[in-house]
Amino acid sequence: MSDYKRVKLHGGLYFFTVVTFNRRKFLTSELARSILRQVWKEVQGNHPFDVEAICLIPDHLHCIWRLPQGDCDYPKRWRLIKGKFSKRYLKAGGSQGVRNDSRQKKGEFAVWQRRYWEHTIMDDRDFVRHVDYIHINPVKHGYVNKACDWKWSSFHRYLKLGYYSEGWGCADIDFADKNEFGE
């Protein structure tokens, strides 16, 4: 078994990539979005964190969280979000992938990949790079030609704040840094 070591910085900023099981494309469906929003707010209410940036893609999501001072327990938050979402999504009629013996033995649903990508944001430059990556992601995957055309993203909040111009994030960008962001 692999030995995963995660950096835990109290009150830190973290970038995440969380992927569906077998990259099944359902996260942008009305059912999935509704349940994810409900579960997210519930977990956030009990275990606070600020969402600095987010983008929901059909088979994964990217986000940056800021945890409160004295707190570094993002694994607990993800465990709760993924677990609660899976139960409610399946109960509401959503489907899961084929559960292998290991998942059945552990009582795990085949809704999310077991692991997720985490990166601790180290400075302002790192933050800007990751926020830009989150917002360009729908263009990178070919869902839209401009970042402003994707509705399930915090891009629109950043646009209103003047961080981006309307034409930012067009399809002619070079996406050479693919693996650096956990995809």
PDB file of N, CA and C in Angstrom, residues 19-23 82 86 96-115:
ATOM      1  N   VAL A  19     -12.127  13.653  -8.203  1.00  0.00           N
ATOM      2  CA  VAL A  19     -12.573  13.038  -9.447  1.00  0.00           C
ATOM      3  C   VAL A  19     -13.630  11.966  -9.173  1.00  0.00           C
ATOM      4  N   THR A  20     -14.582  11.862 -10.077  1.00  0.00           N
ATOM      5  CA  THR A  20     -15.611  10.830  -9.966  1.00  0.00           C
ATOM      6  C   THR A  20     -15.023   9.449 -10.276  1.00  0.00           C
ATOM      7  N   PHE A  21     -15.684   8.417  -9.803  1.00  0.00           N
ATOM      8  CA  PHE A  21     -15.267   7.037 -10.050  1.00  0.00           C
ATOM      9  C   PHE A  21     -15.296   6.773 -11.559  1.00  0.00           C
ATOM     10  N   ASN A  22     -14.181   6.269 -12.062  1.00  0.00           N
ATOM     11  CA  ASN A  22     -14.023   5.974 -13.491  1.00  0.00           C
ATOM     12  C   ASN A  22     -14.357   7.167 -14.388  1.00  0.00           C
ATOM     13  N   ARG A  23     -14.198   8.363 -13.838  1.00  0.00           N
ATOM     14  CA  ARG A  23     -14.446   9.608 -14.571  1.00  0.00           C
ATOM     15  C   ARG A  23     -15.845   9.655 -15.198  1.00  0.00           C
ATOM     16  N   LYS A  82     -17.802  13.656   0.408  1.00  0.00           N
ATOM     17  CA  LYS A  82     -17.916  12.532  -0.527  1.00  0.00           C
ATOM     18  C   LYS A  82     -18.888  11.469  -0.011  1.00  0.00           C
ATOM     19  N   SER A  86     -22.529  10.756  -1.756  1.00  0.00           N
ATOM     20  CA  SER A  86     -22.766   9.438  -2.353  1.00  0.00           C
ATOM     21  C   SER A  86     -24.075   8.843  -1.865  1.00  0.00           C
ATOM     22  N   GLN A  96     -24.280   4.587  -9.644  1.00  0.00           N
ATOM     23  CA  GLN A  96     -22.855   4.456  -9.365  1.00  0.00           C
ATOM     24  C   GLN A  96     -22.235   3.494 -10.364  1.00  0.00           C
ATOM     25  N   GLY A  97     -20.907   3.446 -10.377  1.00  0.00           N
ATOM     26  CA  GLY A  97     -20.192   2.513 -11.223  1.00  0.00           C
ATOM     27  C   GLY A  97     -20.236   1.119 -10.620  1.00  0.00           C
ATOM     28  N   VAL A  98     -19.594   0.198 -11.279  1.00  0.00           N
ATOM     29  CA  VAL A  98     -19.540  -1.172 -10.802  1.00  0.00           C
ATOM     30  C   VAL A  98     -18.590  -1.250  -9.611  1.00  0.00           C
ATOM     31  N   ARG A  99     -19.092  -1.745  -8.496  1.00  0.00           N
ATOM     32  CA  ARG A  99     -18.290  -1.862  -7.277  1.00  0.00           C
ATOM     33  C   ARG A  99     -17.485  -3.154  -7.328  1.00  0.00           C
ATOM     34  N   ASN A 100     -16.167  -3.032  -7.244  1.00  0.00           N
ATOM     35  CA  ASN A 100     -15.327  -4.230  -7.220  1.00  0.00           C
ATOM     36  C   ASN A 100     -15.384  -4.874  -5.833  1.00  0.00           C
ATOM     37  N   ASP A 101     -14.713  -6.005  -5.681  1.00  0.00           N
ATOM     38  CA  ASP A 101     -14.737  -6.721  -4.397  1.00  0.00           C
ATOM     39  C   ASP A 101     -14.220  -5.857  -3.254  1.00  0.00           C
ATOM     40  N   SER A 102     -13.171  -5.102  -3.503  1.00  0.00           N
ATOM     41  CA  SER A 102     -12.589  -4.260  -2.466  1.00  0.00           C
ATOM     42  C   SER A 102     -13.584  -3.211  -1.975  1.00  0.00           C
ATOM     43  N   ARG A 103     -14.263  -2.555  -2.898  1.00  0.00           N
ATOM     44  CA  ARG A 103     -15.250  -1.551  -2.510  1.00  0.00           C
ATOM     45  C   ARG A 103     -16.432  -2.196  -1.775  1.00  0.00           C
ATOM     46  N   GLN A 104     -16.842  -3.349  -2.223  1.00  0.00           N
ATOM     47  CA  GLN A 104     -17.941  -4.035  -1.545  1.00  0.00           C
ATOM     48  C   GLN A 104     -17.539  -4.436  -0.127  1.00  0.00           C
ATOM     49  N   LYS A 105     -16.348  -4.966   0.003  1.00  0.00           N
ATOM     50  CA  LYS A 105     -15.845  -5.404   1.311  1.00  0.00           C
ATOM     51  C   LYS A 105     -15.756  -4.235   2.290  1.00  0.00           C
ATOM     52  N   LYS A 106     -15.353  -3.049   1.794  1.00  0.00           N
ATOM     53  CA  LYS A 106     -15.202  -1.868   2.646  1.00  0.00           C
ATOM     54  C   LYS A 106     -16.493  -1.056   2.766  1.00  0.00           C
ATOM     55  N   GLY A 107     -17.548  -1.489   2.082  1.00  0.00           N
ATOM     56  CA  GLY A 107     -18.811  -0.762   2.122  1.00  0.00           C
ATOM     57  C   GLY A 107     -18.749   0.572   1.403  1.00  0.00           C
ATOM     58  N   GLU A 108     -17.896   0.686   0.394  1.00  0.00           N
ATOM     59  CA  GLU A 108     -17.713   1.937  -0.345  1.00  0.00           C
ATOM     60  C   GLU A 108     -18.574   1.961  -1.597  1.00  0.00           C
ATOM     61  N   PHE A 109     -19.105   3.135  -1.879  1.00  0.00           N
ATOM     62  CA  PHE A 109     -19.847   3.335  -3.119  1.00  0.00           C
ATOM     63  C   PHE A 109     -18.868   3.606  -4.256  1.00  0.00           C
ATOM     64  N   ALA A 110     -19.294   3.351  -5.472  1.00  0.00           N
ATOM     65  CA  ALA A 110     -18.475   3.630  -6.656  1.00  0.00           C
ATOM     66  C   ALA A 110     -18.960   4.929  -7.293  1.00  0.00           C
ATOM     67  N   VAL A 111     -18.849   6.015  -6.516  1.00  0.00           N
ATOM     68  CA  VAL A 111     -19.274   7.332  -6.973  1.00  0.00           C
ATOM     69  C   VAL A 111     -18.055   8.232  -7.179  1.00  0.00           C
ATOM     70  N   TRP A 112     -17.105   8.205  -6.232  1.00  0.00           N
ATOM     71  CA  TRP A 112     -15.894   9.016  -6.287  1.00  0.00           C
ATOM     72  C   TRP A 112     -14.665   8.125  -6.339  1.00  0.00           C
ATOM     73  N   GLN A 113     -13.583   8.640  -6.918  1.00  0.00           N
ATOM     74  CA  GLN A 113     -12.295   7.976  -6.747  1.00  0.00           C
ATOM     75  C   GLN A 113     -11.938   8.047  -5.275  1.00  0.00           C
ATOM     76  N   ARG A 114     -11.219   7.052  -4.797  1.00  0.00           N
ATOM     77  CA  ARG A 114     -10.878   7.008  -3.382  1.00  0.00           C
ATOM     78  C   ARG A 114     -10.021   8.184  -2.948  1.00  0.00           C
ATOM     79  N   ARG A 115      -9.071   8.527  -3.704  1.00  0.00           N
ATOM     80  CA  ARG A 115      -8.118   9.576  -3.331  1.00  0.00           C
ATOM     81  C   ARG A 115      -8.507  10.888  -4.006  1.00  0.00           C
TER      82      ARG A 115
END
